[in-house]
Structures are given as C-alpha cells and as structure tokens.
Amino acid sequence: MSPRSASVNEELRRRSRERLLQAAVELVSERGYEATTLGDIADRAGSARGLVSYYFPGKRTLVQSAVHRLMHRTLEEALEREPRTPDGRERMARAIDAILGLARDRPLLMRQHMAGLLQAEGFVPCPEQRRLAELLRDTVARDGSRDVDADYPMLRALLMGAVYAALLPGAPMPVPVLRAELFKRYRIDWEQGVPPDTSTASDGTGDTDLSRFFATGAAPERDRDGQSK
C-alpha cells in the first residue's frame, strides 16, 4: 500500500479536528462544562485522547473554539439564507436574531461559554473566533458604519451583554425584550429578521443534528496523482 499524500493527511487532520469541535459542543450542551472531560470528548469524536492535546492546549480552549465555530456558522447560515439580501438593516436583524437564538436554544452551552470568558485565561483568539469577528464586522459595515473599528466592538459588547442578561441565573431577561432594545438602537423594524413569534419553540437543547456546522465526513478518495476522484 502506497503512503497517503500530504494533501490527504492534511484533510484527515482537518476532519479529526472538526469531529473534536462537534463532540465538545454536543457534550457541553448535554452535561455542562465541568461534567465533560477531554476523554469524553475524544470518545465521542472517535479520536485518541492524545490527539485532543495535539490540536488544543486544554479543555477551555477546545470548548471556546467549538462554541465560536457554532456561533460563526449559525451567523453565516442566518446571513446567507434565502432570500439573500444586501440590505444592511436586514442583515443586522438576522445577526442579532442568530446570536440571541443561541442563548434561547442552547442556554447551558452559552452560559458555560460566557462563564469561561470570565476565567483567568479569558478570551482565547482562534480561527473560529476570527471568522465570527469577520462576519460581524462585515455586518456593521453593510449597515452603514462610518467607523467599523469602533462600531464592531460595540456590537460585540452589546450582543455579549444581551446573551448574559438572557442567561443570568435567577434573573434572566426575556429574549424578546432584549431584541427590542437592540433593534431600537440599530433602528431596525420588528418584522425584520426572525421575530420571536415566528420561531419554533425550544426545549433548551437546540437542534441535536450539528453536522451542517462541522465538516466531519470521510476524506475524499484520491487517484495516483493525488487528485480527488
């Protein structure tokens, strides 16, 4: 048997990493952060325990990257859904609804994520977070911002504050109230985006099929020249 090409090995590594990210989101959504171990994540992903450490320096970094992946793919899906639109206000409405929707549909996961950001290691930059930032910056730009460098951090802070308020144990604020305040600030009509009364009721666990957010399929077969079949 001839050795695999470098491109095939790279694809296998990429998909192994994707499986770990998906497993982390699933398990923390089901059990919470403290009850989920790296061994649990490796087992769910079908990976060796040592492979987790190869890709991520620790559990906090892995989980933070996994949640940022879910956030940026959820946001991307919302922005690009049909009918696609270049309208800046509609895209801002979709962005706000996408992030608030995660707080509504995956409260345990998002509460653990917010708590993790307040730990000693704090905010850990990663490829997933950078893609999320790119999407939010583009949303701000399309909404007509004259100073994206100032307006993007403000949008990020407002969204994080709204998620925190929605998930605060013992005193959560209703998502529709938070949505109304954000829409007022950004001069968005209530009917834009996905108004709460048109959303499917959530049981608090969110969609259990996350495969569309994580490219975890088998690596493509290659011919003798290393090309995809």
mmCIF file of C-alpha atoms in Angstrom:
data_model
loop_
_atom_site.group_PDB
_atom_site.id
_atom_site.type_symbol
_atom_site.label_atom_id
_atom_site.label_comp_id
_atom_site.label_asym_id
_atom_site.label_seq_id
_atom_site.Cartn_x
_atom_site.Cartn_y
_atom_site.Cartn_z
ATOM 1 C CA MET A 1 0.000 0.000 0.000
ATOM 2 C CA SER A 2 1.436 3.356 -1.055
ATOM 3 C CA PRO A 3 1.697 6.095 1.603
ATOM 4 C CA ARG A 4 -1.015 8.734 1.694
ATOM 5 C CA SER A 5 -0.245 12.044 0.044
ATOM 6 C CA ALA A 6 0.344 15.170 2.109
ATOM 7 C CA SER A 7 -2.990 16.604 0.963
ATOM 8 C CA VAL A 8 -4.884 13.513 2.134
ATOM 9 C CA ASN A 9 -3.120 13.608 5.508
ATOM 10 C CA GLU A 10 -3.996 17.278 5.868
ATOM 11 C CA GLU A 11 -7.640 16.544 5.083
ATOM 12 C CA LEU A 12 -7.717 13.758 7.656
ATOM 13 C CA ARG A 13 -6.246 16.066 10.296
ATOM 14 C CA ARG A 14 -8.771 18.760 9.474
ATOM 15 C CA ARG A 15 -11.693 16.371 9.808
ATOM 16 C CA SER A 16 -10.334 14.967 13.068
ATOM 17 C CA ARG A 17 -10.261 18.479 14.457
ATOM 18 C CA GLU A 18 -13.819 19.072 13.219
ATOM 19 C CA ARG A 19 -15.046 15.936 14.999
ATOM 20 C CA LEU A 20 -13.483 17.139 18.253
ATOM 21 C CA LEU A 21 -15.178 20.534 17.918
ATOM 22 C CA GLN A 22 -18.545 18.930 17.251
ATOM 23 C CA ALA A 23 -18.157 16.478 20.127
ATOM 24 C CA ALA A 24 -17.272 19.318 22.507
ATOM 25 C CA VAL A 25 -20.413 21.283 21.606
ATOM 26 C CA GLU A 26 -22.630 18.212 21.924
ATOM 27 C CA LEU A 27 -21.293 17.106 25.284
ATOM 28 C CA VAL A 28 -21.197 20.509 26.945
ATOM 29 C CA SER A 29 -24.751 21.113 25.684
ATOM 30 C CA GLU A 30 -25.830 17.828 27.286
ATOM 31 C CA ARG A 31 -23.790 17.736 30.506
ATOM 32 C CA GLY A 32 -22.224 21.116 31.145
ATOM 33 C CA TYR A 33 -18.554 22.061 31.154
ATOM 34 C CA GLU A 34 -17.413 20.572 34.467
ATOM 35 C CA ALA A 35 -19.087 17.208 33.809
ATOM 36 C CA THR A 36 -17.396 16.889 30.411
ATOM 37 C CA THR A 37 -13.827 15.592 30.264
ATOM 38 C CA LEU A 38 -11.341 15.612 27.432
ATOM 39 C CA GLY A 39 -11.584 11.835 27.452
ATOM 40 C CA ASP A 40 -15.346 12.094 26.952
ATOM 41 C CA ILE A 41 -14.822 14.425 24.008
ATOM 42 C CA ALA A 42 -12.225 12.147 22.451
ATOM 43 C CA ASP A 43 -14.516 9.126 22.846
ATOM 44 C CA ARG A 44 -17.485 10.933 21.285
ATOM 45 C CA ALA A 45 -15.289 12.068 18.392
ATOM 46 C CA GLY A 46 -13.795 8.595 17.920
ATOM 47 C CA SER A 47 -10.300 10.019 18.443
ATOM 48 C CA ALA A 48 -7.318 9.079 20.581
ATOM 49 C CA ARG A 49 -7.006 11.088 23.794
ATOM 50 C CA GLY A 50 -3.570 12.336 22.757
ATOM 51 C CA LEU A 51 -4.998 13.807 19.573
ATOM 52 C CA VAL A 52 -7.012 16.324 21.597
ATOM 53 C CA SER A 53 -3.824 17.742 23.099
ATOM 54 C CA TYR A 54 -2.231 17.852 19.638
ATOM 55 C CA TYR A 55 -4.885 20.295 18.410
ATOM 56 C CA PHE A 56 -5.816 22.155 21.605
ATOM 57 C CA PRO A 57 -3.752 23.132 24.672
ATOM 58 C CA GLY A 58 -6.625 22.439 27.073
ATOM 59 C CA LYS A 59 -10.331 21.860 27.560
ATOM 60 C CA ARG A 60 -11.210 25.536 27.920
ATOM 61 C CA THR A 61 -9.573 26.391 24.598
ATOM 62 C CA LEU A 62 -11.265 23.462 22.869
ATOM 63 C CA VAL A 63 -14.716 24.339 24.177
ATOM 64 C CA GLN A 64 -14.287 28.033 23.430
ATOM 65 C CA SER A 65 -13.210 27.220 19.869
ATOM 66 C CA ALA A 66 -16.131 24.831 19.475
ATOM 67 C CA VAL A 67 -18.681 27.408 20.615
ATOM 68 C CA HIS A 68 -17.146 30.072 18.396
ATOM 69 C CA ARG A 69 -17.446 27.633 15.483
ATOM 70 C CA LEU A 70 -21.124 27.079 16.262
ATOM 71 C CA MET A 71 -21.646 30.826 16.579
ATOM 72 C CA HIS A 72 -19.960 31.784 13.335
ATOM 73 C CA ARG A 73 -21.635 29.019 11.331
ATOM 74 C CA THR A 74 -25.042 29.872 12.836
ATOM 75 C CA LEU A 75 -24.464 33.522 11.966
ATOM 76 C CA GLU A 76 -23.234 32.638 8.486
ATOM 77 C CA GLU A 77 -26.292 30.470 7.873
ATOM 78 C CA ALA A 78 -28.622 33.268 9.012
ATOM 79 C CA LEU A 79 -26.950 35.902 6.842
ATOM 80 C CA GLU A 80 -26.925 33.748 3.719
ATOM 81 C CA ARG A 81 -30.346 32.139 3.937
ATOM 82 C CA GLU A 82 -32.855 32.733 1.164
ATOM 83 C CA PRO A 83 -33.895 35.241 0.172
ATOM 84 C CA ARG A 84 -30.369 36.593 0.266
ATOM 85 C CA THR A 85 -30.218 40.320 0.728
ATOM 86 C CA PRO A 86 -27.627 43.091 0.596
ATOM 87 C CA ASP A 87 -29.826 45.260 2.850
ATOM 88 C CA GLY A 88 -27.737 46.302 5.842
ATOM 89 C CA ARG A 89 -30.631 46.586 8.305
ATOM 90 C CA GLU A 90 -31.990 43.157 7.412
ATOM 91 C CA ARG A 91 -28.547 41.604 7.815
ATOM 92 C CA MET A 92 -28.113 43.299 11.192
ATOM 93 C CA ALA A 93 -31.529 41.949 12.238
ATOM 94 C CA ARG A 94 -30.518 38.447 11.181
ATOM 95 C CA ALA A 95 -27.228 38.719 13.069
ATOM 96 C CA ILE A 96 -28.929 39.805 16.291
ATOM 97 C CA ASP A 97 -31.549 37.068 15.988
ATOM 98 C CA ALA A 98 -28.898 34.413 15.296
ATOM 99 C CA ILE A 99 -26.908 35.192 18.449
ATOM 100 C CA LEU A 100 -29.959 35.652 20.683
ATOM 101 C CA GLY A 101 -31.335 32.434 19.211
ATOM 102 C CA LEU A 102 -28.321 30.530 20.517
ATOM 103 C CA ALA A 103 -28.962 31.893 24.014
ATOM 104 C CA ARG A 104 -32.595 30.817 23.725
ATOM 105 C CA ASP A 105 -31.978 27.386 22.183
ATOM 106 C CA ARG A 106 -28.725 26.362 23.910
ATOM 107 C CA PRO A 107 -28.796 28.043 27.319
ATOM 108 C CA LEU A 108 -26.498 25.570 29.082
ATOM 109 C CA LEU A 109 -23.839 25.726 26.380
ATOM 110 C CA MET A 110 -23.923 29.503 26.084
ATOM 111 C CA ARG A 111 -23.961 30.010 29.863
ATOM 112 C CA GLN A 112 -20.855 27.817 30.151
ATOM 113 C CA HIS A 113 -19.237 29.769 27.319
ATOM 114 C CA MET A 114 -19.894 33.128 28.956
ATOM 115 C CA ALA A 115 -18.572 31.830 32.275
ATOM 116 C CA GLY A 116 -15.435 30.596 30.533
ATOM 117 C CA LEU A 117 -14.711 34.041 29.125
ATOM 118 C CA LEU A 118 -14.554 35.349 32.707
ATOM 119 C CA GLN A 119 -11.940 32.787 33.789
ATOM 120 C CA ALA A 120 -8.269 33.632 34.222
ATOM 121 C CA GLU A 121 -7.330 32.722 30.642
ATOM 122 C CA GLY A 122 -10.243 34.803 29.379
ATOM 123 C CA PHE A 123 -10.800 35.346 25.693
ATOM 124 C CA VAL A 124 -8.672 33.000 23.568
ATOM 125 C CA PRO A 125 -8.277 34.051 19.901
ATOM 126 C CA CYS A 126 -8.714 31.155 17.475
ATOM 127 C CA PRO A 127 -9.597 30.646 13.781
ATOM 128 C CA GLU A 128 -13.263 30.152 14.681
ATOM 129 C CA GLN A 129 -13.400 33.405 16.650
ATOM 130 C CA ARG A 130 -11.662 35.311 13.861
ATOM 131 C CA ARG A 131 -14.258 34.121 11.342
ATOM 132 C CA LEU A 132 -17.048 35.191 13.697
ATOM 133 C CA ALA A 133 -15.402 38.600 14.013
ATOM 134 C CA GLU A 134 -15.141 38.929 10.223
ATOM 135 C CA LEU A 135 -18.857 38.245 9.807
ATOM 136 C CA LEU A 136 -19.843 40.739 12.488
ATOM 137 C CA ARG A 137 -17.502 43.400 11.107
ATOM 138 C CA ASP A 138 -18.979 42.891 7.649
ATOM 139 C CA THR A 139 -22.479 43.201 9.119
ATOM 140 C CA VAL A 140 -21.566 46.506 10.762
ATOM 141 C CA ALA A 141 -20.018 47.774 7.523
ATOM 142 C CA ARG A 142 -23.069 46.851 5.463
ATOM 143 C CA ASP A 143 -25.280 48.584 7.998
ATOM 144 C CA GLY A 144 -23.573 51.827 7.017
ATOM 145 C CA SER A 145 -20.971 52.266 9.754
ATOM 146 C CA ARG A 146 -18.511 55.085 9.165
ATOM 147 C CA ASP A 147 -16.100 53.688 11.761
ATOM 148 C CA VAL A 148 -16.155 49.899 11.745
ATOM 149 C CA ASP A 149 -13.192 49.699 14.128
ATOM 150 C CA ALA A 150 -15.288 51.443 16.786
ATOM 151 C CA ASP A 151 -18.732 50.102 15.908
ATOM 152 C CA TYR A 152 -17.789 46.416 15.664
ATOM 153 C CA PRO A 153 -16.537 46.165 19.292
ATOM 154 C CA MET A 154 -19.701 47.944 20.428
ATOM 155 C CA LEU A 155 -21.928 45.456 18.581
ATOM 156 C CA ARG A 156 -19.934 42.568 20.031
ATOM 157 C CA ALA A 157 -20.252 44.009 23.545
ATOM 158 C CA LEU A 158 -23.986 44.587 23.169
ATOM 159 C CA LEU A 159 -24.568 41.049 21.915
ATOM 160 C CA MET A 160 -22.486 39.543 24.719
ATOM 161 C CA GLY A 161 -24.349 41.677 27.246
ATOM 162 C CA ALA A 162 -27.699 40.565 25.842
ATOM 163 C CA VAL A 163 -26.707 36.902 25.966
ATOM 164 C CA TYR A 164 -25.505 37.324 29.552
ATOM 165 C CA ALA A 165 -28.758 39.046 30.515
ATOM 166 C CA ALA A 166 -30.824 36.283 28.893
ATOM 167 C CA LEU A 167 -28.927 33.582 30.790
ATOM 168 C CA LEU A 168 -28.408 35.193 34.199
ATOM 169 C CA PRO A 169 -29.434 32.529 36.747
ATOM 170 C CA GLY A 170 -32.360 33.643 38.857
ATOM 171 C CA ALA A 171 -32.996 36.868 36.956
ATOM 172 C CA PRO A 172 -32.993 36.195 33.200
ATOM 173 C CA MET A 173 -34.418 38.820 30.866
ATOM 174 C CA PRO A 174 -36.806 37.671 28.123
ATOM 175 C CA VAL A 175 -35.170 37.407 24.705
ATOM 176 C CA PRO A 176 -37.946 39.469 23.014
ATOM 177 C CA VAL A 177 -37.268 42.366 25.406
ATOM 178 C CA LEU A 178 -33.539 42.249 24.690
ATOM 179 C CA ARG A 179 -34.252 42.000 20.975
ATOM 180 C CA ALA A 180 -36.492 45.059 21.112
ATOM 181 C CA GLU A 181 -33.764 47.125 22.777
ATOM 182 C CA LEU A 182 -31.132 46.087 20.229
ATOM 183 C CA PHE A 183 -33.493 46.689 17.327
ATOM 184 C CA LYS A 184 -34.287 50.139 18.700
ATOM 185 C CA ARG A 185 -30.604 51.012 18.955
ATOM 186 C CA TYR A 186 -29.919 49.920 15.381
ATOM 187 C CA ARG A 187 -33.191 51.372 14.015
ATOM 188 C CA ILE A 188 -34.491 48.014 12.815
ATOM 189 C CA ASP A 189 -38.174 47.239 12.279
ATOM 190 C CA TRP A 190 -39.530 44.432 14.479
ATOM 191 C CA GLU A 191 -40.697 42.468 11.419
ATOM 192 C CA GLN A 192 -37.174 42.156 10.055
ATOM 193 C CA GLY A 193 -35.009 39.136 10.787
ATOM 194 C CA VAL A 194 -36.874 36.311 12.535
ATOM 195 C CA PRO A 195 -39.344 37.754 15.080
ATOM 196 C CA PRO A 196 -39.707 35.504 18.174
ATOM 197 C CA ASP A 197 -43.342 34.652 17.477
ATOM 198 C CA THR A 198 -42.316 33.002 14.189
ATOM 199 C CA SER A 199 -39.632 30.812 15.793
ATOM 200 C CA THR A 200 -40.139 27.206 16.748
ATOM 201 C CA ALA A 201 -40.379 26.703 20.498
ATOM 202 C CA SER A 202 -37.188 25.342 22.008
ATOM 203 C CA ASP A 203 -36.760 22.654 24.633
ATOM 204 C CA GLY A 204 -33.468 24.233 25.696
ATOM 205 C CA THR A 205 -31.165 21.753 23.966
ATOM 206 C CA GLY A 206 -31.284 23.126 20.436
ATOM 207 C CA ASP A 207 -31.071 21.144 17.213
ATOM 208 C CA THR A 208 -29.290 17.890 18.041
ATOM 209 C CA ASP A 209 -28.006 17.462 14.458
ATOM 210 C CA LEU A 210 -24.928 19.660 14.219
ATOM 211 C CA SER A 211 -23.431 18.006 11.152
ATOM 212 C CA ARG A 212 -24.105 21.005 8.908
ATOM 213 C CA PHE A 213 -21.843 23.138 11.106
ATOM 214 C CA PHE A 214 -18.909 20.705 11.220
ATOM 215 C CA ALA A 215 -17.309 19.113 8.147
ATOM 216 C CA THR A 216 -16.734 15.665 9.626
ATOM 217 C CA GLY A 217 -17.301 13.364 6.659
ATOM 218 C CA ALA A 218 -14.769 10.931 5.291
ATOM 219 C CA ALA A 219 -11.788 12.312 3.450
ATOM 220 C CA PRO A 220 -12.167 12.225 -0.346
ATOM 221 C CA GLU A 221 -10.515 9.383 -2.216
ATOM 222 C CA ARG A 222 -7.511 10.326 -4.318
ATOM 223 C CA ASP A 223 -6.126 8.897 -7.513
ATOM 224 C CA ARG A 224 -2.452 8.119 -8.095
ATOM 225 C CA ASP A 225 -1.722 11.760 -8.872
ATOM 226 C CA GLY A 226 -3.255 12.904 -5.584
ATOM 227 C CA GLN A 227 -6.361 14.373 -7.224
ATOM 228 C CA SER A 228 -9.888 13.975 -5.851
ATOM 229 C CA LYS A 229 -11.872 11.253 -7.580
#
